[in-house]
PDB file of C-alpha atoms in Angstrom:
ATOM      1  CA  UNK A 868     -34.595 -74.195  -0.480  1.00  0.00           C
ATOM      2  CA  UNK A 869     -31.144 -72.240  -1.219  1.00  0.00           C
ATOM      3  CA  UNK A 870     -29.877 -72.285   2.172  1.00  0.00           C
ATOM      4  CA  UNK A 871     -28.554 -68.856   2.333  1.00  0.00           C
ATOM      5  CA  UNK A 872     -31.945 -67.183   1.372  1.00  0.00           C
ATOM      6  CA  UNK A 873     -32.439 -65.371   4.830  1.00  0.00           C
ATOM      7  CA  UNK A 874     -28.689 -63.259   3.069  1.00  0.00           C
ATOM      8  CA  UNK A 875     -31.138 -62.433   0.307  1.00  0.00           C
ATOM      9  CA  UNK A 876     -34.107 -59.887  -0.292  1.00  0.00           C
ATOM     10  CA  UNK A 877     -36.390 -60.148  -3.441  1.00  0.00           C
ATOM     11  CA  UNK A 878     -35.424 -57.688  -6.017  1.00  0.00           C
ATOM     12  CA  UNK A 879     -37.459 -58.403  -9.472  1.00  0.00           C
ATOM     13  CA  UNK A 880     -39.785 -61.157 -10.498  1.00  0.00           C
ATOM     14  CA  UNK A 881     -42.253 -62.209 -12.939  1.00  0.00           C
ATOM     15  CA  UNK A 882     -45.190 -64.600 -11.641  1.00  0.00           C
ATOM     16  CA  UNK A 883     -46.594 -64.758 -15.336  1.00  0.00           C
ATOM     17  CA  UNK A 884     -50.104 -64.016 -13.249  1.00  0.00           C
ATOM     18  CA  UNK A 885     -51.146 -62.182 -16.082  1.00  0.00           C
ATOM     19  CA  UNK A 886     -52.239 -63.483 -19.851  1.00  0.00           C
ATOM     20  CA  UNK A 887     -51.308 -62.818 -23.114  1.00  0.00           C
ATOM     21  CA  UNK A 888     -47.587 -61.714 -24.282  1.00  0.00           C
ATOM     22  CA  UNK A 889     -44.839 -61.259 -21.646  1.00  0.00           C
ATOM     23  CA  UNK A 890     -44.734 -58.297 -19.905  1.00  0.00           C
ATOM     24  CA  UNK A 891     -43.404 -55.463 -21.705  1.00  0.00           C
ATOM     25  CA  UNK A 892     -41.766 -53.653 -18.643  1.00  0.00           C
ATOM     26  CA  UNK A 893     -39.896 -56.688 -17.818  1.00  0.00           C
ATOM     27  CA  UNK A 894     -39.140 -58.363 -21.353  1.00  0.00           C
ATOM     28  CA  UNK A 895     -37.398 -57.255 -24.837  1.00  0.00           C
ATOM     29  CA  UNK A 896     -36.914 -59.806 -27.515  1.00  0.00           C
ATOM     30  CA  UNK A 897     -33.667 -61.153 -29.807  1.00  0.00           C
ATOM     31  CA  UNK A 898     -35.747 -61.116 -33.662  1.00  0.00           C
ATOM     32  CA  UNK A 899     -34.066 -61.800 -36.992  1.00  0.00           C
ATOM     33  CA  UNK A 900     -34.411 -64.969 -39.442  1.00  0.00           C
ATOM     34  CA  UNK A 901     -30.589 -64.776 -40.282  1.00  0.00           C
ATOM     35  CA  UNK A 902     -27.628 -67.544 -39.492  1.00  0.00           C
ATOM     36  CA  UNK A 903     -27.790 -67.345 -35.515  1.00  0.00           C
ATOM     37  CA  UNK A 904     -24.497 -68.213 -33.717  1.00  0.00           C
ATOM     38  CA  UNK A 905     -23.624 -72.322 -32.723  1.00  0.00           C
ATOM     39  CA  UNK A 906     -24.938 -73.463 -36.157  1.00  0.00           C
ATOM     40  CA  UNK A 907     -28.617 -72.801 -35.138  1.00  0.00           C
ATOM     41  CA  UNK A 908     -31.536 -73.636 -37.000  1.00  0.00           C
ATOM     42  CA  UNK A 909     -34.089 -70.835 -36.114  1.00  0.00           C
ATOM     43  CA  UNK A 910     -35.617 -67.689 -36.348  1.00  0.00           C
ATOM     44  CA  UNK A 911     -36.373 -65.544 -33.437  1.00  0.00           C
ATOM     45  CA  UNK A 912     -39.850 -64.000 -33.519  1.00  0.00           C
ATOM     46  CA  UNK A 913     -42.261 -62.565 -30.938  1.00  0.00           C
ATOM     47  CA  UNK A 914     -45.341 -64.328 -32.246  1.00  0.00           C
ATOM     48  CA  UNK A 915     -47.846 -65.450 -29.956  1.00  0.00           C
ATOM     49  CA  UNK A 916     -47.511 -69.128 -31.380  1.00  0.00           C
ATOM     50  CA  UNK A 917     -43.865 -69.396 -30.005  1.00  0.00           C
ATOM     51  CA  UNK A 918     -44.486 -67.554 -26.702  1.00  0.00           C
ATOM     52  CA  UNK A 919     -47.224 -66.781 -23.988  1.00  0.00           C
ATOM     53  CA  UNK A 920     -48.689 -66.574 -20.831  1.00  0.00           C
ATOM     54  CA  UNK A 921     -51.480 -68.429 -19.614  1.00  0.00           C
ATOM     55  CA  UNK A 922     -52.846 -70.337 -16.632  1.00  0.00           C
ATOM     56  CA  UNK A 923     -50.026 -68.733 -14.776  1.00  0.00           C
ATOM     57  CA  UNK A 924     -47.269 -69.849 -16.886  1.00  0.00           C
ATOM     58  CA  UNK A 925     -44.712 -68.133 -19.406  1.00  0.00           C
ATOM     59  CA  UNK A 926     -44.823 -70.561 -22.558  1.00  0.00           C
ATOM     60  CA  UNK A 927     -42.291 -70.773 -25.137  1.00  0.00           C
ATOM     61  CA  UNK A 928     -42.600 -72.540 -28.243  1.00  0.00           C
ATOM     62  CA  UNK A 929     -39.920 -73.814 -31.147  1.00  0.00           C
ATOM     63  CA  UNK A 930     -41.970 -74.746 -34.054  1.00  0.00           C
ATOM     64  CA  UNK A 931     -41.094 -76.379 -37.760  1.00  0.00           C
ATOM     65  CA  UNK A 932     -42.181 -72.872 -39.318  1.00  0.00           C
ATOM     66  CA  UNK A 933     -40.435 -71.446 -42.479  1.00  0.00           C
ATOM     67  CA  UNK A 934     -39.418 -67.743 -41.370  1.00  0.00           C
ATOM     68  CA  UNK A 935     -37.078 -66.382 -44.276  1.00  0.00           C
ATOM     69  CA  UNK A 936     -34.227 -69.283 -45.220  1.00  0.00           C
ATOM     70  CA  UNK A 937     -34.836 -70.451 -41.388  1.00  0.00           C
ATOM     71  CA  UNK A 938     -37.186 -73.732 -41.255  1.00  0.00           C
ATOM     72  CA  UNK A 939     -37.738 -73.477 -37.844  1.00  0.00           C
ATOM     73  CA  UNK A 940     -38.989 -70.332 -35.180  1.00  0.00           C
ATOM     74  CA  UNK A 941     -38.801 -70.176 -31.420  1.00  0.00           C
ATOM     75  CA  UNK A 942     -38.669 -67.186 -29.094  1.00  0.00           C
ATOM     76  CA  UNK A 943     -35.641 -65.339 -27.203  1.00  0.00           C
ATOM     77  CA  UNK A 944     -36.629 -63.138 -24.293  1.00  0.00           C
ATOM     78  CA  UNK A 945     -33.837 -61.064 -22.656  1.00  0.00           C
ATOM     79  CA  UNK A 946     -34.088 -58.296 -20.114  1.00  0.00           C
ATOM     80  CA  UNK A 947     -32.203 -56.144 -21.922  1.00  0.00           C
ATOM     81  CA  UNK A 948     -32.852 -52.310 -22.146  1.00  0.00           C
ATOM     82  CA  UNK A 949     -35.219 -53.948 -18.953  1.00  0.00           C
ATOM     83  CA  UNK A 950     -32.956 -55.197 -16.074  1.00  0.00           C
ATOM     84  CA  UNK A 951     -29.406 -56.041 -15.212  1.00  0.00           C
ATOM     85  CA  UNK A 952     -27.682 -57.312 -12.666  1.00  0.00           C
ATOM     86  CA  UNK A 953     -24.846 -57.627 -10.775  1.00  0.00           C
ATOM     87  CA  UNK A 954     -24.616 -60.446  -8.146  1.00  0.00           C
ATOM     88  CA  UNK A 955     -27.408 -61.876  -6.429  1.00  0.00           C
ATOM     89  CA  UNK A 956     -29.262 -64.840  -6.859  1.00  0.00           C
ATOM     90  CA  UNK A 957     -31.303 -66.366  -9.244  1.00  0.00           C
ATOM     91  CA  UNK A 958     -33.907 -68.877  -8.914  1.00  0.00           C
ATOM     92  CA  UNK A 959     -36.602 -70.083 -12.224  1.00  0.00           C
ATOM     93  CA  UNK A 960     -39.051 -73.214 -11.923  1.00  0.00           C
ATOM     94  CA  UNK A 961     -39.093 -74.714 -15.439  1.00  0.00           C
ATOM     95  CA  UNK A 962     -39.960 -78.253 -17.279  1.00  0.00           C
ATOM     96  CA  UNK A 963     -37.864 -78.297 -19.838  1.00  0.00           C
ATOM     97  CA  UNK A 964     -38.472 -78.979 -23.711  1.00  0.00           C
ATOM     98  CA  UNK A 965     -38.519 -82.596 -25.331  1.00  0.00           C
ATOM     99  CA  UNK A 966     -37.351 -83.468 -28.632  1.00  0.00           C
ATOM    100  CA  UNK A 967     -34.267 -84.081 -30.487  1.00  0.00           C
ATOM    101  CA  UNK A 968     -32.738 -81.188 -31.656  1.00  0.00           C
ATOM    102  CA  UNK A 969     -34.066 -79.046 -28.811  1.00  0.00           C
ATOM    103  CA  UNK A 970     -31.729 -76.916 -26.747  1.00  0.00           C
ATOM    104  CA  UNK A 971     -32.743 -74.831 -24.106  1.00  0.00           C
ATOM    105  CA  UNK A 972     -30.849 -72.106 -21.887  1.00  0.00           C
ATOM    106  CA  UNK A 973     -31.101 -69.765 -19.073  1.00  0.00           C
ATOM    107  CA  UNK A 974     -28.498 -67.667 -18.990  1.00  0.00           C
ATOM    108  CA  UNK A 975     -26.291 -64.162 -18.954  1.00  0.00           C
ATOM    109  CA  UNK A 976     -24.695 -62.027 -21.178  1.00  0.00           C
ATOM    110  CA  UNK A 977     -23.176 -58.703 -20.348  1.00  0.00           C
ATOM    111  CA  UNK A 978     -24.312 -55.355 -21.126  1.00  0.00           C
ATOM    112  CA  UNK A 979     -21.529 -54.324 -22.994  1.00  0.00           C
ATOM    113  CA  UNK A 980     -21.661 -56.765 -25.300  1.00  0.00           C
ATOM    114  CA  UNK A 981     -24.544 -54.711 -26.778  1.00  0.00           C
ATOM    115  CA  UNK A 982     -21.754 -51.417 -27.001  1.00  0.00           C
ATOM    116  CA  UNK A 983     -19.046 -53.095 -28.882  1.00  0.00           C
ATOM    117  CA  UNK A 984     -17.446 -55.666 -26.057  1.00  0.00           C
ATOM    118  CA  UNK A 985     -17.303 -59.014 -28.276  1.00  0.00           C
ATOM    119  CA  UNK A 986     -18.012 -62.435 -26.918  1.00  0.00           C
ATOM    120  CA  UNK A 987     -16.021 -64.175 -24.904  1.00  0.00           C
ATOM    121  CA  UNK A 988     -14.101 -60.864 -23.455  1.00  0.00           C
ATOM    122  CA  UNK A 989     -18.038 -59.636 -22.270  1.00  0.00           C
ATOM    123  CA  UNK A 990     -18.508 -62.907 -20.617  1.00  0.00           C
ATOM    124  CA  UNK A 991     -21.131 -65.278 -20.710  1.00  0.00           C
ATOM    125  CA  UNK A 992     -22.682 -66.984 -17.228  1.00  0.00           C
ATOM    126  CA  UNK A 993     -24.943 -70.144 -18.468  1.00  0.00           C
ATOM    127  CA  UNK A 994     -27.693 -71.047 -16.007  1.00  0.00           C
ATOM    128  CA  UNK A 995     -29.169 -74.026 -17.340  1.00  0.00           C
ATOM    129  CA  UNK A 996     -28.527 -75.652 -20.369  1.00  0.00           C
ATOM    130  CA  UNK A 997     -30.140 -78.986 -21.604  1.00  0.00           C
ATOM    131  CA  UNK A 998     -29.973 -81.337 -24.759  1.00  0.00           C
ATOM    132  CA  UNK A 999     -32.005 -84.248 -25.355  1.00  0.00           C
ATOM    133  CA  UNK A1000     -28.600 -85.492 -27.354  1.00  0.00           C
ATOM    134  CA  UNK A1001     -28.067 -86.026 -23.529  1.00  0.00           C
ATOM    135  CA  UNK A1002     -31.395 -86.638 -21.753  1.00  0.00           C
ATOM    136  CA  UNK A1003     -32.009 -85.965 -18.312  1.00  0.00           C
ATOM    137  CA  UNK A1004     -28.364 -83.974 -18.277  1.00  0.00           C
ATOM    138  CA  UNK A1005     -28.386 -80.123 -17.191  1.00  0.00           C
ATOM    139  CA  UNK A1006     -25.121 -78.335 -18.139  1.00  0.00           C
ATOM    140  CA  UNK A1007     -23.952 -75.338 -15.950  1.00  0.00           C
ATOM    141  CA  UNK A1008     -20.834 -73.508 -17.503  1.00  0.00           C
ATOM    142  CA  UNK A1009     -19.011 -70.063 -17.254  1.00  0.00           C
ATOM    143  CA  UNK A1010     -17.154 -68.504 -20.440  1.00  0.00           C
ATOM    144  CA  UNK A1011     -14.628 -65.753 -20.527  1.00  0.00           C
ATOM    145  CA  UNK A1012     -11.846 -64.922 -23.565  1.00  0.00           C
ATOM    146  CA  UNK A1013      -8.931 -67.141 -21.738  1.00  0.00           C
ATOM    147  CA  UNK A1014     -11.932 -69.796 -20.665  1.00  0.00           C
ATOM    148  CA  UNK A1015     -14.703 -70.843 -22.598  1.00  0.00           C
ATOM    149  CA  UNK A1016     -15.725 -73.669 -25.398  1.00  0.00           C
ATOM    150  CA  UNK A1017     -13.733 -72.726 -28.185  1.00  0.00           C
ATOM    151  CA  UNK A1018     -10.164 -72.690 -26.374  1.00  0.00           C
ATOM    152  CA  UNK A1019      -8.625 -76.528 -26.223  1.00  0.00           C
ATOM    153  CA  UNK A1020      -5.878 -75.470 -24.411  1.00  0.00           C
ATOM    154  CA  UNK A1021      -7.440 -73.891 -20.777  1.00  0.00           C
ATOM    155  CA  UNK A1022      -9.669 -75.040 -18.418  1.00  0.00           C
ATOM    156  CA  UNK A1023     -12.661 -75.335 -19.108  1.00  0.00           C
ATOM    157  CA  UNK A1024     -15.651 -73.989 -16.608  1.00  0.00           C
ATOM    158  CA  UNK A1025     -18.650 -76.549 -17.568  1.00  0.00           C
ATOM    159  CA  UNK A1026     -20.142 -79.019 -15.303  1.00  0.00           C
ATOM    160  CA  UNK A1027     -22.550 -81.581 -16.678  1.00  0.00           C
ATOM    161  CA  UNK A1028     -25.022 -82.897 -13.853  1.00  0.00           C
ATOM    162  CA  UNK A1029     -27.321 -86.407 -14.036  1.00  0.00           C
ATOM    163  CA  UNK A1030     -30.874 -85.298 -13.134  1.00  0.00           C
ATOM    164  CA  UNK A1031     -33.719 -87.675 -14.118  1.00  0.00           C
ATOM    165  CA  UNK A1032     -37.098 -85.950 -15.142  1.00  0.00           C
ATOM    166  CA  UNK A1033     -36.533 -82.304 -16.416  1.00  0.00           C
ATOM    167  CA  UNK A1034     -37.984 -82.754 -19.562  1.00  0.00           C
ATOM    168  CA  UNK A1035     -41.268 -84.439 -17.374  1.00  0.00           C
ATOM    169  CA  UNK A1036     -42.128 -82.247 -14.531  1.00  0.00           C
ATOM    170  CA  UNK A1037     -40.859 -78.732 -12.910  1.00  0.00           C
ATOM    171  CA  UNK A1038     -37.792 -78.318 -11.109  1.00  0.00           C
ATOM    172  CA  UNK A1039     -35.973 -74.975  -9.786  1.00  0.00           C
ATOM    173  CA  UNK A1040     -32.691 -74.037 -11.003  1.00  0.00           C
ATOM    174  CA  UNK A1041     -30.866 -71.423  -8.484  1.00  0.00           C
ATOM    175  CA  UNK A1042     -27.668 -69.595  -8.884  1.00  0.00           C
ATOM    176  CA  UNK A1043     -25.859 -68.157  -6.455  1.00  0.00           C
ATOM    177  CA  UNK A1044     -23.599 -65.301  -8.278  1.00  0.00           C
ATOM    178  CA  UNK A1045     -21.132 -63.262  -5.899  1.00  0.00           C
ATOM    179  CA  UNK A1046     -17.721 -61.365  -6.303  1.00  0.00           C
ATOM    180  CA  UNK A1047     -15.922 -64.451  -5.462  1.00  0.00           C
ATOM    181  CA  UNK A1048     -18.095 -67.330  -7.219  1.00  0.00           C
ATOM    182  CA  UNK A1049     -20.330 -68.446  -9.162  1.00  0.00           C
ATOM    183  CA  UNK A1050     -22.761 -71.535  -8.079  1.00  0.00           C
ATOM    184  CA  UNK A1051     -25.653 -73.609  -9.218  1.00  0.00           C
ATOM    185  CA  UNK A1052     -28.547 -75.269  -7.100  1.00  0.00           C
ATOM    186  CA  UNK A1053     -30.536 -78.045  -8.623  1.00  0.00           C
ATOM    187  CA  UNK A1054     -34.157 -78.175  -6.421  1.00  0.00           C
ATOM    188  CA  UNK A1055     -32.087 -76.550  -3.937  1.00  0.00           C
ATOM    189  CA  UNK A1056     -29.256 -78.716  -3.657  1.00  0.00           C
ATOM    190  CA  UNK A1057     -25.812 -77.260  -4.914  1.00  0.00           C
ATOM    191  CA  UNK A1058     -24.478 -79.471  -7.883  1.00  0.00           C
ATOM    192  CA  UNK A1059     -21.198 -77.499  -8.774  1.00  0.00           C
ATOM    193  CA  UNK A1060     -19.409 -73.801  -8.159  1.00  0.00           C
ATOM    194  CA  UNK A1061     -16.445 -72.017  -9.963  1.00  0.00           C
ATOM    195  CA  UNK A1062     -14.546 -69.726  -8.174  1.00  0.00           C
ATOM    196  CA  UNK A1063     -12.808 -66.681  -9.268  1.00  0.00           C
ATOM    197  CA  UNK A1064      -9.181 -68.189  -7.173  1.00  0.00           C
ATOM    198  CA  UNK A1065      -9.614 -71.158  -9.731  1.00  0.00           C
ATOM    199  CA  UNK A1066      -7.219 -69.468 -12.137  1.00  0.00           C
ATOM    200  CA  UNK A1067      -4.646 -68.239  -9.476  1.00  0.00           C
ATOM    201  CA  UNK A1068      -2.626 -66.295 -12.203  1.00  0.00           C
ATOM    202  CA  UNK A1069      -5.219 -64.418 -13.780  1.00  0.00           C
ATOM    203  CA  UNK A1070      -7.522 -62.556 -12.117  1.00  0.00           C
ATOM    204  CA  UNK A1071      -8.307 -60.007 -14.791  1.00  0.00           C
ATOM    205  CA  UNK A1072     -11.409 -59.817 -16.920  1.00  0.00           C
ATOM    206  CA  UNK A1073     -10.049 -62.266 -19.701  1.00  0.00           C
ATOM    207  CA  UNK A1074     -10.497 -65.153 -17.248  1.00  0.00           C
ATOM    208  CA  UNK A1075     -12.973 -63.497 -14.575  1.00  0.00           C
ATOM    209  CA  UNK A1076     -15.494 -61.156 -16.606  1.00  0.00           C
ATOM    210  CA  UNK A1077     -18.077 -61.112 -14.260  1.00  0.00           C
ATOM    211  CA  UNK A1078     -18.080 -57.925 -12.090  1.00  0.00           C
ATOM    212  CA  UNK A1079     -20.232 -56.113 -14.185  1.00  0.00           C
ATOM    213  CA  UNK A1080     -23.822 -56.204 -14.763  1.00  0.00           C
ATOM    214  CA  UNK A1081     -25.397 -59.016 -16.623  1.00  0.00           C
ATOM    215  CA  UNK A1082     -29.125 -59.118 -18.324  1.00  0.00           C
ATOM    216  CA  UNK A1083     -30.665 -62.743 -18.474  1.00  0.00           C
ATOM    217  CA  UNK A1084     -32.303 -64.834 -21.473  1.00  0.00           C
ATOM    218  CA  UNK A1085     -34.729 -67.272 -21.822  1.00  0.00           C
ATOM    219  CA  UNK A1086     -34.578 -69.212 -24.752  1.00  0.00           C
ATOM    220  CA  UNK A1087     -35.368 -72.515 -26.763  1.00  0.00           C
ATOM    221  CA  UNK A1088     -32.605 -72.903 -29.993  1.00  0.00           C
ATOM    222  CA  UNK A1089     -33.289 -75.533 -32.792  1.00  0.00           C
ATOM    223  CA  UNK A1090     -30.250 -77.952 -33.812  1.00  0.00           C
ATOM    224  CA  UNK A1091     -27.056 -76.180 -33.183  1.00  0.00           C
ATOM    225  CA  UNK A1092     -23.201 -77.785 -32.137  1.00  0.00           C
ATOM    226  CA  UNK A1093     -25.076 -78.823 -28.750  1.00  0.00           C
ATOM    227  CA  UNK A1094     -28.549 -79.224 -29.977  1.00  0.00           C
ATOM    228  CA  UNK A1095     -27.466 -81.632 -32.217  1.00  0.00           C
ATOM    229  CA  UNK A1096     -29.889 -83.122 -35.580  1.00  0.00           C
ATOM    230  CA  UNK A1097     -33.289 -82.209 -35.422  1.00  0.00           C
ATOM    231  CA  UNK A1098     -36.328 -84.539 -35.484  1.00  0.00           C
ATOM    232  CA  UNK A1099     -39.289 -82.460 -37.151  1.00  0.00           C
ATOM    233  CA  UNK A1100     -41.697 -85.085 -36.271  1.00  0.00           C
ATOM    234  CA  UNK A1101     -40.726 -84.131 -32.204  1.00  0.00           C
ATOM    235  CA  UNK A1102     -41.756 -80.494 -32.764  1.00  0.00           C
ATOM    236  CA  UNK A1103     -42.992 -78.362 -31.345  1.00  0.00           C
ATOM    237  CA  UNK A1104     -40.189 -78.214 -28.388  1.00  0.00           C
ATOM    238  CA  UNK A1105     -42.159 -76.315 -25.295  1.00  0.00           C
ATOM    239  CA  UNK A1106     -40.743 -74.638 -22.726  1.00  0.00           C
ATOM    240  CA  UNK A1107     -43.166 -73.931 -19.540  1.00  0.00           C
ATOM    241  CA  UNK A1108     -41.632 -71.864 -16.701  1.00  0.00           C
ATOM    242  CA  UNK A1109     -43.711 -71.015 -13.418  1.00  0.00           C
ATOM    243  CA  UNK A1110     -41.497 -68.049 -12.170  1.00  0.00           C
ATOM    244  CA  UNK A1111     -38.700 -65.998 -12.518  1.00  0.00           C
ATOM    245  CA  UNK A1112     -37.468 -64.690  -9.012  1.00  0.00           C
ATOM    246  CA  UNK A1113     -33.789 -62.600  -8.896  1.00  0.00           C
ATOM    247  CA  UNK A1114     -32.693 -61.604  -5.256  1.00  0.00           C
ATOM    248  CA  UNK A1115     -29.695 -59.629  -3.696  1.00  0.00           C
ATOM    249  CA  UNK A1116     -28.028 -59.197  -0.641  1.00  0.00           C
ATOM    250  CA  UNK A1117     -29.911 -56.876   1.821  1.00  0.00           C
ATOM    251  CA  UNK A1118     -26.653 -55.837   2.552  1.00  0.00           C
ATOM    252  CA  UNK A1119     -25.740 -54.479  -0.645  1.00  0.00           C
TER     253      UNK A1119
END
């Protein structure tokens, strides 16, 4: 268990005890069939094939599917126009997608990147990533304009952590997300933390972004720069999550 919980009071959750679609109160959707960003292979749809809930259990579902030029659909829920945050911490328990090509995320982007803020100045706060290029490897990383994936020349916040099994039974991914940090929790037990002091020049938004509220996604992408080639006969990629739980400080 994330051993500051008693700091924390629940705040929003879904338990997925319901059936059918995901709850509209709580979820919007990404949609489109065009060129998605990374060198992705699918469409986004909201089609009951590529998610749902059932037996208490929110389901998502990349298929080999021709939607438009895209060969391949899959589902990407945001809270968007739902729910945003700002600090707190996060907590999902999820077994993770097998098959090459698949690439799953949790993760954060801010608000204003839906009113004209472009990525990386909005800043992006990845959860969980996960390849099977990489098996059994969960990648936790932070991006900002003067940090992020595309810049050679900075530090780079990404931390790639050696757990066996994700892709074979649940586990719970935490984060911890304060003014002064950012940290991740593997089944409970912290595997890395960036701090806002780790750039001592710059503490502005182009290296620290992330003092403003922040909507989450759940998806699964096809292929992609970190998905990597895709093996049609390992589709469909599913994605089973038990809960989504987001607390904050009873302080605050």
């Amino acid at each position: 268990m994330f051993e500051r919980m008693g700091e924390y009071g629940l705040v929003w959750a879904d338990e997925f005890d319901y059936e059918g679609a995901p709850d509209p109160e709580k979820w919007n959707y990404d949609l489109g069939n065009h060129q998605w960003a990374n060198r992705e292979l699918q469409a986004y749809t909201d089609r009951p094939g590529n998610v749902f809930v059932r037996d208490g259990k929110l389901t998502i579902r990349a298929l080999k599917e021709q939607d438009g030029e895209r060969e391949y659909t899959s589902t990407r829920l945001t809270t968007y126009e739902r729910q945003s945050w700002q600090y707190g911490y996060f907590e999902i328990r999820a077994k993770l997608p097998e098959g090459k090509g698949s690439w799953p995320a949790f993760w954060f982007l801010a608000d204003s990147i839906k009113k004209g803020t472009g990525w990386p100045l909005c800043g992006e706060i990845d959860m969980m990533e996960h390849t099977v290029v990489h098996k059994n490897t969960v990648v936790y990383s932070l991006h900002s304009q003067k940090h992020n994936h595309t810049r050679k020349d900075t530090r780079q916040y990404s931390t790639s952590v050696y757990r066996e099994g994700v892709c074979d039974e649940f586990h719970v991914y935490g984060m911890e997300w304060t003014p002064d940090y950012v940290e991740y929790f593997f089944d409970g037990e912290s595997v890395c933390k960036y701090c806002r002091t780790d750039d001592p020049e710059d503490q502005t938004e182009t290296a620290w972004p992330f003092d403003q509220p922040f909507y989450m996604i759940l998806n699964i992408a096809v292929g992609g720069f970190m998905g990597g080639p895709v093996a049609d006969e390992e589709l469909p990629y599913t994605m089973e999550l038990d809960y989504v739980r987001v607390y904050q400080k009873k302080s605050e």
